[in-house]
Amino acid sequence: MIGFALLLVVLSAVTFYRVLVGPTVADRIAAADAIGIMVALMMALLAVHYEFYLFLDVVLVYAVLLFADVMVFSKYFERGELHW
Amino acid sequence: MVNLYLLQHIVAYGLISLGSFFCLTAVVGILRFPDVFTRFHAGTKCTTAGAVLLLTGVAVYCWTWPVTAKLVLIILFMLMTNPISTHSIARAAYRQGIAAPVVTVDQYKEDLEQTRELSHQAPKVQDRQGS
């Protein structure tokens, strides 16, 4: 389990290259979204490895916040300001 | 008699390995594709499949009721929200004018023009009805 978590750490570190040098804003947001999902998966794997299943609640809240985050970012970059 | 413990671990490690492989393909697609929308395509599909497979593997690995229920909730939530968020980003990118350099068929543009024509026609019909 810890091996798969380390693999996901390496993968998200490689994906951060697209966040840094992405030619457009949308590239950066999509790459950050992928990094966030990988971090959520990493937390689920660590919950299994340490047998500390409270991490799964953290994963659920993290997924909700990631969704709200990406939606707010996309609405902001679509119209230039936030219309609710 | 099948060794259930061994079978459970084989299935769980297989699913987790498959999910990690899908995450690897997502990263390769995000890094290597030439265009914004192809990067969206690679990123969202492979990340959704990888998340679902890996969390299913975790749910098989620790097969107790509270953990599996929470993991099913997380899987359903990721299946719902991940395509929605990527669709929203892609729509924002299209409306900001970040179009693909090589587009042969742009159906979204045709749909937008069609709805614009319909919305221009609609007040005329109302005027005819009024007059």
Short mmCIF file of N, CA, C and O in Angstrom, two decimals, chain B residues 3 18 22 25 30 32-33 37 40 50 53 57-58 70 77 85 89 98 116 119 126:
data_model
loop_
_atom_site.label_atom_id
_atom_site.label_comp_id
_atom_site.label_asym_id
_atom_site.label_seq_id
_atom_site.Cartn_x
_atom_site.Cartn_y
_atom_site.Cartn_z
N ASN B 3 -9.28 -20.55 -0.80
CA ASN B 3 -8.79 -19.69 0.26
C ASN B 3 -9.33 -18.28 0.05
O ASN B 3 -8.87 -17.55 -0.83
N LEU B 18 -4.35 -1.75 -11.15
CA LEU B 18 -5.00 -1.24 -12.35
C LEU B 18 -5.32 0.25 -12.20
O LEU B 18 -5.14 1.04 -13.14
N PHE B 22 -3.95 3.38 -14.42
CA PHE B 22 -4.77 4.41 -15.08
C PHE B 22 -4.31 5.81 -14.70
O PHE B 22 -4.31 6.72 -15.54
N THR B 25 -1.38 6.56 -16.88
CA THR B 25 -1.76 6.96 -18.24
C THR B 25 -2.32 8.37 -18.26
O THR B 25 -2.10 9.12 -19.21
N ILE B 30 -1.63 13.96 -19.83
CA ILE B 30 -1.60 15.38 -19.50
C ILE B 30 -0.27 15.99 -19.94
O ILE B 30 -0.20 17.11 -20.42
N ARG B 32 1.88 14.80 -22.39
CA ARG B 32 2.35 14.60 -23.75
C ARG B 32 1.39 15.08 -24.84
O ARG B 32 1.81 15.28 -25.97
N PHE B 33 0.09 15.27 -24.53
CA PHE B 33 -0.83 15.64 -25.60
C PHE B 33 -0.59 17.08 -26.04
O PHE B 33 -0.18 17.91 -25.25
N PHE B 37 -7.76 20.59 -25.21
CA PHE B 37 -8.93 19.71 -25.06
C PHE B 37 -8.53 18.24 -25.04
O PHE B 37 -9.16 17.44 -24.35
N PHE B 40 -7.56 17.66 -21.55
CA PHE B 40 -8.74 17.45 -20.71
C PHE B 40 -9.25 16.03 -20.82
O PHE B 40 -9.56 15.38 -19.83
N GLY B 50 -9.21 5.59 -12.88
CA GLY B 50 -8.22 5.20 -11.89
C GLY B 50 -8.74 5.36 -10.48
O GLY B 50 -8.52 4.48 -9.63
N LEU B 53 -11.37 2.54 -9.78
CA LEU B 53 -10.76 1.21 -9.62
C LEU B 53 -9.97 1.12 -8.32
O LEU B 53 -10.07 0.13 -7.58
N GLY B 57 -10.65 -1.23 -5.08
CA GLY B 57 -9.65 -2.14 -4.54
C GLY B 57 -9.46 -1.97 -3.05
O GLY B 57 -9.34 -2.95 -2.31
N VAL B 58 -9.46 -0.71 -2.58
CA VAL B 58 -9.35 -0.46 -1.14
C VAL B 58 -10.56 -1.01 -0.40
O VAL B 58 -10.45 -1.61 0.68
N LYS B 70 -18.40 4.07 3.36
CA LYS B 70 -17.75 5.37 3.07
C LYS B 70 -17.10 5.36 1.70
O LYS B 70 -17.17 6.34 0.94
N PHE B 77 -19.48 9.86 -5.49
CA PHE B 77 -19.26 11.30 -5.59
C PHE B 77 -18.23 11.62 -6.68
O PHE B 77 -18.43 12.56 -7.46
N SER B 85 -16.87 18.86 -13.40
CA SER B 85 -15.88 19.92 -13.23
C SER B 85 -15.05 20.09 -14.49
O SER B 85 -14.77 21.21 -14.92
N ILE B 89 -14.65 23.42 -16.93
CA ILE B 89 -13.39 24.06 -17.34
C ILE B 89 -13.30 24.13 -18.86
O ILE B 89 -12.86 25.13 -19.42
N ILE B 98 -9.93 29.91 -26.28
CA ILE B 98 -8.80 29.00 -26.39
C ILE B 98 -9.27 27.83 -27.23
O ILE B 98 -9.69 26.82 -26.72
N ARG B 116 -28.47 30.64 -31.41
CA ARG B 116 -28.53 32.09 -31.60
C ARG B 116 -29.58 32.45 -32.65
O ARG B 116 -30.35 33.38 -32.49
N SER B 119 -32.97 31.98 -31.11
CA SER B 119 -33.33 33.05 -30.18
C SER B 119 -33.58 34.37 -30.91
O SER B 119 -34.30 35.23 -30.44
N GLN B 126 -43.14 36.27 -31.87
CA GLN B 126 -44.00 36.93 -30.86
C GLN B 126 -44.58 38.23 -31.43
O GLN B 126 -45.74 38.55 -31.18
#
